[in-house]
XYZ file of N, CA and C in Angstrom:
753
model
N 9.619 -3.862 6.386
C 8.927 -4.073 7.619
C 9.768 -4.894 8.572
N 9.465 -4.936 9.849
C 10.190 -5.656 10.872
C 9.777 -7.132 10.904
N 10.566 -7.925 11.635
C 10.220 -9.310 11.826
C 8.879 -9.415 12.629
N 8.696 -8.476 13.490
C 7.451 -8.596 14.348
C 6.111 -8.353 13.451
N 6.276 -7.403 12.405
C 5.281 -7.272 11.475
C 5.025 -8.542 10.692
N 5.978 -9.185 10.161
C 5.970 -10.436 9.363
C 5.302 -11.502 10.095
N 5.699 -11.717 11.369
C 5.206 -12.862 12.273
C 3.649 -12.570 12.343
N 3.269 -11.277 12.662
C 1.919 -10.990 12.878
C 1.049 -11.333 11.763
N 1.537 -10.774 10.572
C 0.712 -10.909 9.349
C 0.679 -12.291 8.784
N 1.723 -13.071 8.937
C 1.715 -14.494 8.556
C 0.734 -15.255 9.351
N 0.627 -14.949 10.627
C -0.305 -15.559 11.574
C -1.842 -15.264 11.164
N -1.991 -13.969 10.620
C -3.349 -13.516 10.530
C -3.850 -13.667 9.102
N -2.819 -14.176 8.127
C -3.256 -14.064 6.723
C -4.621 -14.951 6.336
N -4.807 -16.049 6.893
C -5.795 -16.981 6.571
C -7.028 -16.346 6.814
N -7.310 -15.501 7.906
C -8.515 -14.877 8.322
C -8.628 -13.447 7.911
N -7.595 -12.856 7.229
C -7.466 -11.477 6.929
C -8.716 -10.991 6.206
N -9.080 -11.682 5.205
C -10.426 -11.179 4.382
C -11.587 -11.246 5.099
N -11.691 -11.935 6.216
C -12.996 -12.013 6.836
C -13.217 -10.871 7.821
N -12.262 -9.981 7.949
C -12.401 -8.785 8.878
C -13.071 -7.680 7.908
N -14.368 -7.344 8.245
C -15.111 -6.395 7.541
C -14.400 -4.994 7.464
N -13.802 -4.555 8.634
C -13.106 -3.343 8.557
C -11.934 -3.312 7.555
N -11.182 -4.365 7.486
C -10.137 -4.502 6.459
C -10.653 -4.342 5.018
N -11.793 -5.016 4.782
C -12.332 -5.068 3.443
C -12.878 -3.584 3.126
N -13.616 -3.005 4.098
C -14.087 -1.723 3.805
C -13.064 -0.640 3.656
N -11.906 -0.646 4.378
C -10.942 0.285 4.327
C -10.284 0.183 3.005
N -10.028 -1.023 2.410
C -9.525 -1.258 1.152
C -10.415 -0.759 0.075
N -11.653 -0.941 0.141
C -12.555 -0.358 -0.807
C -12.631 1.134 -0.881
N -12.566 1.744 0.378
C -12.489 3.205 0.372
C -11.190 3.729 -0.196
N -10.013 2.910 0.022
C -8.771 3.357 -0.548
C -8.888 3.315 -2.017
N -9.298 2.250 -2.553
C -9.538 2.100 -4.059
C -10.268 3.261 -4.633
N -11.402 3.568 -3.947
C -12.160 4.733 -4.426
C -11.387 6.084 -4.459
N -10.713 6.217 -3.318
C -9.857 7.563 -3.093
C -8.762 7.613 -4.267
N -8.188 6.415 -4.614
C -7.117 6.416 -5.611
C -7.704 6.729 -6.992
N -8.646 5.912 -7.337
C -9.432 6.243 -8.753
C -10.065 7.517 -8.834
N -10.560 8.172 -7.858
C -11.290 9.463 -7.872
C -10.134 10.531 -8.288
N -8.986 10.272 -8.052
C -7.958 11.254 -8.194
C -7.080 10.954 -9.528
N -7.550 10.108 -10.334
C -6.849 9.690 -11.531
C -7.834 9.984 -12.694
N -7.178 10.047 -13.976
C -8.138 10.216 -15.120
C -8.954 8.947 -15.323
N -9.877 8.974 -16.265
C -10.742 7.780 -16.567
C -10.018 6.672 -17.029
N -10.807 5.593 -17.327
C -10.276 4.178 -17.822
C -9.477 4.265 -19.098
N -9.824 5.351 -19.922
C -9.028 5.390 -21.233
C -7.542 5.546 -20.960
N -7.295 6.251 -19.856
C -5.852 6.553 -19.437
C -5.316 5.429 -18.636
N -6.045 5.122 -17.492
C -5.561 4.065 -16.546
C -5.350 2.703 -17.043
N -6.120 2.325 -18.069
C -6.010 0.962 -18.652
C -4.580 0.864 -19.206
N -3.810 1.891 -19.388
C -2.527 1.740 -19.992
C -1.371 1.724 -18.917
N -1.715 1.814 -17.706
C -0.841 2.135 -16.680
C -0.343 0.881 -15.886
N 0.876 0.759 -15.576
C 1.318 -0.309 -14.612
C 1.494 0.109 -13.207
N 1.025 -0.674 -12.276
C 0.918 -0.277 -10.883
C 1.777 -1.174 -10.089
N 2.350 -0.672 -8.992
C 3.053 -1.415 -8.003
C 2.487 -1.098 -6.706
N 1.922 -2.295 -5.941
C 1.448 -1.968 -4.679
C 2.478 -2.597 -3.646
N 2.977 -1.767 -2.680
C 3.888 -2.200 -1.734
C 3.188 -2.499 -0.344
N 3.284 -3.701 0.090
C 2.582 -4.078 1.365
C 1.148 -4.492 0.986
N 1.003 -5.333 -0.098
C -0.345 -5.606 -0.615
C -1.213 -6.631 0.273
N -0.577 -7.200 1.213
C -1.299 -8.203 2.082
C -1.835 -9.398 1.312
N -3.214 -9.735 1.423
C -3.755 -10.707 0.686
C -4.268 -10.289 -0.633
N -3.873 -9.134 -0.972
C -4.304 -8.626 -2.469
C -5.734 -8.001 -2.591
N -6.287 -7.541 -1.392
C -7.741 -7.102 -1.569
C -7.732 -5.802 -2.384
N -6.740 -4.845 -2.107
C -6.696 -3.582 -2.961
C -6.145 -3.921 -4.284
N -5.051 -4.806 -4.559
C -4.462 -5.064 -5.810
C -5.544 -5.690 -6.789
N -6.404 -6.664 -6.272
C -7.325 -7.339 -7.051
C -8.587 -6.270 -7.461
N -8.779 -5.316 -6.482
C -9.896 -4.361 -6.713
C -9.412 -3.341 -7.748
N -8.178 -2.951 -7.812
C -7.544 -2.076 -8.808
C -7.377 -2.700 -10.028
N -7.069 -3.973 -10.140
C -6.666 -4.684 -11.476
C -7.565 -4.356 -12.529
N -8.904 -4.278 -12.488
C -9.705 -4.051 -13.757
C -9.413 -2.722 -14.339
N -8.893 -1.812 -13.582
C -8.791 -0.390 -14.034
C -7.356 -0.030 -14.663
N -6.533 -1.004 -14.604
C -5.118 -0.837 -14.994
C -4.545 -1.868 -15.908
N -3.482 -1.717 -16.551
C -2.968 -2.727 -17.394
C -2.367 -3.790 -16.599
N -1.589 -3.502 -15.526
C -1.030 -4.583 -14.699
C -0.791 -3.968 -13.200
N -0.930 -5.014 -12.370
C -0.565 -4.679 -10.909
C 0.470 -5.803 -10.360
N 1.606 -5.169 -9.905
C 2.569 -5.997 -9.299
C 2.449 -5.876 -7.879
N 1.987 -7.007 -7.182
C 1.611 -6.805 -5.714
C 2.699 -7.472 -4.873
N 3.328 -6.568 -4.057
C 4.444 -6.958 -3.267
C 4.183 -6.984 -1.717
N 4.544 -8.059 -1.051
C 4.462 -8.025 0.465
C 5.694 -8.883 0.945
N 6.134 -8.510 2.248
C 7.164 -9.266 2.733
C 6.755 -10.473 3.496
N 5.423 -10.604 3.769
C 4.925 -11.684 4.555
C 4.538 -12.918 3.582
N 5.084 -13.915 3.843
C 4.920 -15.225 2.912
C 3.431 -15.654 2.997
N 2.927 -15.597 4.187
C 1.534 -15.975 4.414
C 0.643 -15.161 3.590
N 0.788 -13.834 3.530
C -0.073 -12.953 2.812
C -0.027 -13.234 1.207
N 1.121 -13.402 0.778
C 1.449 -13.642 -0.581
C 0.743 -15.005 -0.996
N 0.884 -16.042 -0.051
C 0.226 -17.327 -0.382
C -1.208 -17.212 -0.465
N -1.786 -16.363 0.399
C -3.279 -16.141 0.321
C -3.732 -15.474 -1.103
N -2.823 -14.622 -1.442
C -3.233 -13.870 -2.792
C -3.017 -14.918 -3.893
N -2.002 -15.726 -3.842
C -1.741 -16.706 -4.896
C -2.881 -17.704 -4.994
N -3.410 -18.062 -3.809
C -4.594 -18.985 -3.774
C -5.877 -18.372 -4.494
N -5.906 -17.005 -4.276
C -7.089 -16.495 -4.923
C -6.881 -16.420 -6.414
N -5.721 -16.012 -6.837
C -5.346 -15.978 -8.327
C -5.506 -17.363 -8.995
N -5.243 -18.505 -8.248
C -5.204 -19.813 -8.743
C -6.593 -20.517 -8.763
N -7.556 -19.766 -8.000
C -8.871 -20.467 -7.992
C -9.536 -20.573 -9.267
N -10.414 -21.504 -9.403
C -10.981 -21.756 -10.744
C -11.880 -20.680 -11.255
N -12.480 -19.850 -10.221
C -13.467 -18.749 -10.642
C -12.653 -17.534 -10.740
N -11.365 -17.379 -10.710
C -10.683 -16.140 -10.734
C -10.420 -15.795 -12.192
N -10.879 -14.603 -12.626
C -10.610 -14.182 -14.085
C -9.531 -13.193 -14.194
N -8.965 -12.723 -13.071
C -7.866 -11.734 -13.089
C -6.581 -12.317 -13.586
N -5.974 -11.794 -14.592
C -4.732 -12.266 -15.093
C -3.657 -11.239 -15.124
N -3.938 -10.060 -14.682
C -2.913 -9.072 -14.757
C -2.310 -8.636 -13.395
N -2.477 -9.537 -12.416
C -1.863 -9.309 -11.107
C -0.695 -10.339 -10.837
N 0.401 -9.824 -10.425
C 1.587 -10.797 -10.194
C 1.951 -10.547 -8.742
N 1.884 -11.592 -7.931
C 2.262 -11.530 -6.488
C 3.767 -11.669 -6.417
N 4.408 -10.952 -5.490
C 5.809 -11.074 -5.234
C 6.041 -11.055 -3.823
N 6.815 -12.004 -3.262
C 7.091 -12.062 -1.797
C 8.467 -11.432 -1.694
N 8.540 -10.173 -1.098
C 9.811 -9.435 -1.134
C 9.759 -8.284 -0.066
N 10.819 -8.103 0.661
C 10.945 -6.830 1.265
C 11.666 -5.845 0.359
N 10.886 -5.009 -0.303
C 11.382 -4.290 -1.433
C 12.250 -3.069 -0.893
N 13.511 -3.192 -1.161
C 14.394 -2.028 -0.684
C 15.279 -1.408 -1.881
N 15.108 -2.081 -3.020
C 16.064 -1.749 -4.084
C 15.012 -1.660 -5.351
N 14.907 -0.372 -6.016
C 14.132 -0.281 -7.243
C 14.538 -1.192 -8.319
N 15.795 -1.660 -8.234
C 16.373 -2.548 -9.260
C 16.125 -4.110 -8.981
N 15.344 -4.403 -8.107
C 15.208 -5.817 -7.579
C 14.613 -6.569 -8.583
N 15.340 -7.739 -8.964
C 14.869 -8.511 -10.097
C 13.417 -9.207 -9.890
N 13.000 -9.365 -8.745
C 11.670 -9.967 -8.555
C 10.563 -9.219 -8.915
N 10.717 -7.855 -9.144
C 9.570 -7.053 -9.648
C 9.734 -6.715 -11.172
N 10.644 -7.346 -11.769
C 10.909 -6.952 -13.238
C 9.904 -7.676 -14.197
N 9.426 -8.889 -13.984
C 8.571 -9.517 -15.027
C 7.267 -8.770 -15.086
N 6.630 -8.668 -16.239
C 5.457 -7.935 -16.621
C 4.247 -8.773 -16.189
N 3.401 -8.366 -15.260
C 2.173 -9.108 -14.899
C 1.305 -9.264 -16.090
N 1.015 -8.289 -16.785
C 0.023 -8.266 -17.809
C 0.546 -9.134 -18.967
N 1.794 -9.409 -19.163
C 2.306 -10.202 -20.208
C 2.616 -11.603 -19.718
N 2.437 -11.742 -18.436
C 2.596 -13.184 -17.777
C 3.983 -13.648 -18.030
N 5.009 -12.772 -18.242
C 6.408 -13.165 -18.330
C 6.985 -13.605 -17.110
N 8.032 -14.423 -17.108
C 8.656 -15.029 -16.015
C 10.131 -14.992 -16.219
N 10.999 -14.809 -15.078
C 12.343 -14.940 -15.195
C 12.726 -16.481 -15.365
N 13.260 -16.784 -16.425
C 13.620 -18.266 -16.719
C 15.071 -18.578 -16.649
N 15.871 -17.579 -16.336
C 17.388 -17.715 -16.264
C 18.043 -17.585 -17.581
N 17.249 -17.540 -18.674
C 17.952 -17.370 -19.974
C 17.967 -15.965 -20.527
N 17.133 -15.098 -19.835
C 17.128 -13.687 -20.218
C 17.043 -12.796 -18.989
N 17.882 -11.827 -18.916
C 17.977 -10.954 -17.857
C 17.131 -9.710 -18.172
N 16.059 -9.446 -17.433
C 15.205 -8.318 -17.752
C 15.819 -7.060 -17.199
N 15.602 -5.991 -17.883
C 15.984 -4.656 -17.458
C 15.185 -4.215 -16.287
N 15.663 -3.327 -15.380
C 14.851 -2.839 -14.289
C 13.535 -2.264 -14.752
N 12.426 -2.658 -13.930
C 11.197 -2.193 -14.188
C 10.752 -0.885 -13.522
N 10.024 -0.035 -14.259
C 9.531 1.197 -13.646
C 8.054 1.213 -13.929
N 7.423 1.883 -12.974
C 5.983 1.825 -12.797
C 5.310 3.249 -13.111
N 4.067 3.296 -13.567
C 3.331 4.458 -13.766
C 2.797 5.092 -12.232
N 2.416 4.093 -11.399
C 1.769 4.497 -10.064
C 2.218 3.409 -9.132
N 2.610 4.031 -7.932
C 2.962 3.138 -6.750
C 1.945 3.490 -5.642
N 1.357 2.482 -5.119
C 0.300 2.651 -3.999
C 0.647 1.789 -2.942
N 0.197 2.278 -1.751
C 0.298 1.478 -0.448
C -0.940 1.797 0.291
N -1.384 0.889 1.223
C -2.551 1.183 2.001
C -2.292 0.527 3.446
N -2.444 1.383 4.484
C -2.220 1.014 5.781
C -0.880 0.267 6.023
N 0.142 0.849 5.303
C 1.432 0.278 5.488
C 2.405 1.284 6.217
N 2.297 2.531 5.876
C 3.228 3.509 6.332
C 3.316 3.647 7.883
N 2.304 3.312 8.708
C 2.496 3.294 10.032
C 3.229 2.048 10.669
N 3.616 1.107 9.754
C 4.403 0.000 10.204
C 5.887 0.190 9.766
N 6.243 1.218 9.059
C 7.517 1.330 8.436
C 8.454 2.240 9.516
N 9.505 1.628 9.924
C 10.510 2.371 10.827
C 10.990 3.614 10.217
N 11.577 3.579 8.860
C 12.237 4.581 8.223
C 11.403 4.933 6.930
N 10.541 5.928 7.142
C 9.706 6.457 6.211
C 10.287 7.063 4.949
N 11.486 7.742 5.211
C 12.117 8.347 4.087
C 12.735 7.352 3.265
N 13.330 6.267 3.813
C 13.997 5.274 3.054
C 12.875 4.573 2.014
N 11.761 4.216 2.597
C 10.837 3.550 1.653
C 10.182 4.589 0.573
N 10.096 5.811 0.962
C 9.599 6.720 -0.062
C 10.624 6.893 -1.153
N 11.876 6.835 -0.766
C 12.988 6.926 -1.697
C 13.017 5.637 -2.774
N 12.649 4.560 -2.065
C 12.561 3.279 -2.906
C 11.367 3.388 -3.853
N 10.234 3.913 -3.412
C 9.088 4.210 -4.186
C 9.440 5.124 -5.445
N 10.153 6.184 -5.035
C 10.625 7.169 -6.014
C 11.313 6.464 -7.159
N 12.280 5.574 -6.747
C 13.082 4.922 -7.735
C 12.326 3.994 -8.539
N 11.305 3.427 -8.100
C 10.414 2.430 -8.836
C 9.500 3.033 -9.890
N 9.383 4.323 -9.843
C 8.491 5.074 -10.710
C 9.238 5.415 -12.064
N 8.421 5.563 -13.058
C 8.798 6.213 -14.337
C 8.829 7.681 -14.176
N 9.431 8.399 -14.915
C 9.425 9.884 -14.821
C 8.005 10.399 -15.089
N 7.432 11.244 -14.358
C 6.128 11.655 -14.388
C 5.146 10.783 -13.644
N 5.576 9.617 -13.105
C 4.745 8.666 -12.338
C 4.288 9.243 -10.910
N 3.363 8.627 -10.437
C 2.705 9.131 -9.199
C 2.773 8.047 -8.125
N 2.883 8.499 -6.894
C 2.492 7.717 -5.570
C 1.157 8.182 -5.064
N 0.448 7.203 -4.609
C -0.814 7.442 -3.901
C -0.850 6.531 -2.713
N -0.608 6.981 -1.481
C -0.433 6.245 -0.285
C -1.519 6.519 0.681
N -2.269 5.569 1.318
C -3.310 5.853 2.140
C -2.983 5.193 3.510
N -3.295 5.980 4.527
C -3.220 5.481 5.956
C -3.972 6.370 6.827
N -4.220 5.824 8.024
C -5.014 6.686 8.962
C -4.140 7.708 9.582
N -4.831 8.792 9.947
C -4.149 9.950 10.430
C -3.807 10.050 11.864
N -2.679 10.491 12.275
C -2.425 10.721 13.569
C -2.958 12.059 14.052
N -4.111 11.980 14.764
C -4.944 13.214 14.966
C -4.749 13.448 16.508
N -3.865 12.710 17.209
C -3.706 12.982 18.567
C -3.573 11.651 19.300
N -3.564 11.755 20.762
C -3.469 10.437 21.546
C -4.373 9.509 21.273
N -5.657 9.834 20.863
C -6.691 8.891 20.665
C -6.518 7.976 19.452
N -5.612 8.451 18.548
C -5.381 7.646 17.337
C -4.780 6.356 17.713
N -4.141 6.188 18.849
C -3.585 4.886 19.380
C -4.635 3.842 19.440
N -5.951 4.199 19.611
C -6.987 3.229 19.786
C -7.348 2.557 18.508
N -6.732 2.913 17.369
C -6.990 2.189 16.073
C -6.650 0.770 16.126
N -5.576 0.392 16.954
C -5.177 -0.865 17.155
C -5.462 -1.408 18.526
N -5.949 -2.625 18.816
C -5.933 -3.197 20.029
C -4.548 -3.357 20.633
N -4.419 -3.339 21.895
C -3.239 -3.210 22.631
C -2.447 -4.540 22.327
N -3.181 -5.680 22.017
C -2.502 -6.925 21.705
C -1.881 -6.992 20.362
N -2.137 -5.978 19.668
C -1.605 -5.976 18.252
C -0.714 -4.742 17.962
N -0.058 -4.383 18.952
C 0.947 -3.214 18.807
C 2.208 -3.577 18.213
N 2.595 -4.959 18.299
C 3.842 -5.392 17.865
C 4.147 -4.889 16.309
N 5.047 -4.273 16.040
C 5.227 -3.877 14.632
C 4.642 -2.544 14.258
N 3.958 -1.921 15.103
C 3.338 -0.598 14.929
C 4.350 0.473 15.284
N 4.818 1.208 14.299
C 5.921 2.192 14.532
C 5.336 3.535 14.915
N 4.041 3.820 14.503
C 3.484 5.040 14.768
C 1.976 4.949 14.762
N 1.257 5.763 15.536
C -0.197 5.707 15.538
C -0.744 6.606 14.505
N -0.723 6.164 13.191
C -1.136 6.994 12.093
C 0.027 7.897 11.660
N -0.287 8.693 10.546
C 0.613 9.520 9.935
C 0.311 11.012 10.069
N 1.166 11.866 10.021
C 0.832 13.283 10.128
C 1.076 14.049 8.924
N 0.122 14.849 8.529
C 0.063 15.606 7.341
C 1.450 16.378 7.027
N 1.879 17.220 8.045
C 3.001 18.079 7.855
C 4.319 17.036 7.685
N 4.321 15.966 8.501
C 5.506 15.117 8.313
C 5.599 14.440 7.077
N 4.458 14.035 6.540
C 4.418 13.245 5.231
C 4.829 14.323 4.017
N 4.200 15.526 4.147
C 4.554 16.506 3.060
C 5.974 16.770 3.044
N 6.681 16.951 4.240
C 8.101 17.166 4.253
C 8.954 16.054 3.754
N 8.566 14.882 4.071
C 9.280 13.580 3.665
C 9.064 13.347 2.227
N 8.034 13.581 1.702
C 7.774 13.457 0.210
C 8.660 14.397 -0.592
N 8.770 15.529 -0.149
C 9.605 16.618 -0.784
C 11.101 16.173 -0.611
N 11.436 15.623 0.607
C 12.903 15.289 0.710
C 13.237 14.021 -0.193
N 12.253 13.205 -0.442
C 12.491 12.006 -1.244
C 12.493 12.397 -2.736
N 12.213 13.749 -3.025
C 12.312 14.099 -4.543
C 11.122 14.310 -5.244
N 9.926 14.058 -4.537
C 8.636 14.291 -5.280
C 8.300 15.685 -5.434
N 7.592 16.071 -6.391
C 6.968 17.315 -6.614
C 5.390 17.309 -6.673
N 4.661 18.401 -6.824
C 3.345 18.446 -6.819
C 2.726 17.670 -5.646
N 3.376 17.836 -4.494
C 2.951 16.963 -3.233
C 1.644 17.488 -2.693
N 0.777 16.554 -2.384
C -0.492 16.760 -1.625
C -0.691 15.724 -0.482
N -1.039 16.222 0.633
C -1.580 15.236 1.662
C -2.769 15.765 2.088
N -3.969 14.912 1.909
C -5.278 15.452 2.109
C -6.151 14.323 2.585
N -7.326 14.698 3.258
C -8.214 13.633 3.685
C -8.808 12.904 2.659
N -8.625 11.568 2.554
C -9.038 10.660 1.542
C -10.557 10.189 1.894
N -10.798 9.857 3.245
C -12.137 9.352 3.630
C -12.056 9.271 5.218
N -13.075 9.033 5.789
C -13.264 8.727 7.166
C -14.013 7.394 7.293
N -13.592 6.684 8.355
C -14.073 5.254 8.518
C -14.494 5.116 10.091
N -15.637 4.469 10.421
C -15.995 4.137 11.613
C -15.267 2.721 11.936
N -14.727 2.615 13.230
C -14.056 1.388 13.624
C -14.372 1.061 15.047
N -14.753 -0.105 15.379
C -14.939 -0.501 16.783
C -13.617 -0.587 17.536
N -13.555 0.022 18.773
C -12.409 -0.020 19.521
C -12.662 -0.704 20.868
N -11.519 -0.910 21.600
C -11.667 -1.401 22.903
C -12.291 -0.424 23.763
N -13.081 -1.056 24.710
C -13.727 -0.137 25.825
C -12.590 0.644 26.611
N -11.597 -0.121 27.019
C -10.392 0.458 27.602
C -9.250 -0.183 26.935
N -8.277 0.516 26.739
C -6.951 -0.007 26.096
C -6.485 -1.181 26.911
N -6.349 -2.242 26.160
C -5.908 -3.489 26.734
C -6.904 -4.458 27.458
N -8.212 -4.049 27.379
C -9.220 -4.842 27.963
C -9.607 -5.929 27.107
N -9.397 -5.798 25.820
C -9.808 -6.936 24.985
C -11.311 -6.912 24.684
N -11.932 -6.003 25.171
C -13.495 -5.987 24.991
C -13.832 -4.837 24.147
N -14.315 -5.107 22.974
C -14.742 -4.129 21.948
C -16.165 -3.594 22.244
N -16.316 -2.285 22.076
C -17.603 -1.655 22.296
C -17.878 -0.445 21.566
N -17.187 0.771 21.958
C -17.560 1.892 21.350
C -16.917 1.921 19.931
N -17.477 2.861 19.062
C -17.160 3.149 17.742
C -16.435 4.456 17.591
N -15.219 4.554 17.007
C -14.604 5.792 16.730
C -14.442 6.113 15.265
N -14.533 7.315 14.824
C -14.295 7.688 13.506
C -12.866 7.990 13.293
N -12.183 7.445 12.357
C -10.848 7.590 12.087
C -10.605 8.187 10.668
N -10.011 9.420 10.650
C -9.716 9.981 9.253
C -8.594 9.330 8.591
N -8.644 9.134 7.220
C -7.573 8.610 6.528
C -7.098 9.523 5.536
N -5.637 9.714 5.410
C -4.930 10.603 4.552
C -4.605 9.838 3.251
N -4.545 10.580 2.217
C -3.835 10.130 0.953
C -2.696 11.043 0.670
N -1.593 10.328 0.496
C -0.237 11.110 0.262
C -0.002 11.021 -1.248
N 0.121 12.098 -1.913
C 0.307 12.170 -3.385
C 1.577 12.821 -3.779
N 2.325 12.290 -4.683
C 3.576 12.925 -5.065
C 3.899 12.512 -6.498
N 4.561 13.287 -7.232
C 4.869 13.125 -8.603
C 6.377 13.017 -8.768
N 6.929 12.008 -9.521
C 8.344 12.017 -9.836
C 8.521 12.995 -10.952
N 9.464 14.004 -10.844
C 9.601 14.924 -12.026
C 9.872 14.391 -13.311
N 9.293 14.928 -14.354
C 9.380 14.420 -15.640
C 10.877 14.654 -16.207
N 11.550 15.633 -15.767
C 12.973 15.925 -16.181
C 13.867 15.710 -15.015
N 15.089 15.300 -15.252
C 16.037 15.218 -14.167
C 16.395 16.485 -13.507
N 16.484 16.598 -12.281
C 16.718 17.928 -11.549
C 18.190 18.110 -11.446
């Protein structure tokens, strides 16, 4: 992500979870992901990587269904908020590991420790590069300048046969711009994602069994007029889920 994104999300981290729209969208994303996977007998053995985890709303919601979740975000404020949740006395989640990183290399040492085993890099042992069964992201793609590059990184982070499931709002035309108030456009690279563009990019990144489909729809209060700062009308925004599989055999 860009420095504009980091500055914005660092500033908003403390109040992030108090936004009901953020919480609702994360819960709908969780449901969309789990609805497209096998039952808990299978998912409980899987390791997940979330890229752009924010304060960990989705990571923490997914954690009970999976073996481990490695939650990555480039904004220090967001990761600090997640760490505070995990360190709270009433937190029972033990299989989520927060990592502050702009992840550009699948071999990045910061994602190698196993969240479920609570292992840490101590300098005495160099861990092998880590590969995951599932990579997820939520409301991240519209902030990424180079989508192909991040998809290729996700591809590299997966085990053979692993999946990506990425959710974001759909670019359905000029009105999609209203998803964000005009004062929060810094770091917004596109106003939603397009089905055909994402399908083509996933294929270029090496994924097979590619599907881009409607995941859910969500109502969101928007500005009465762009830039007015006054919220009034409600718009319904469709969200897409982008699914791809890393081939089980080298091509």
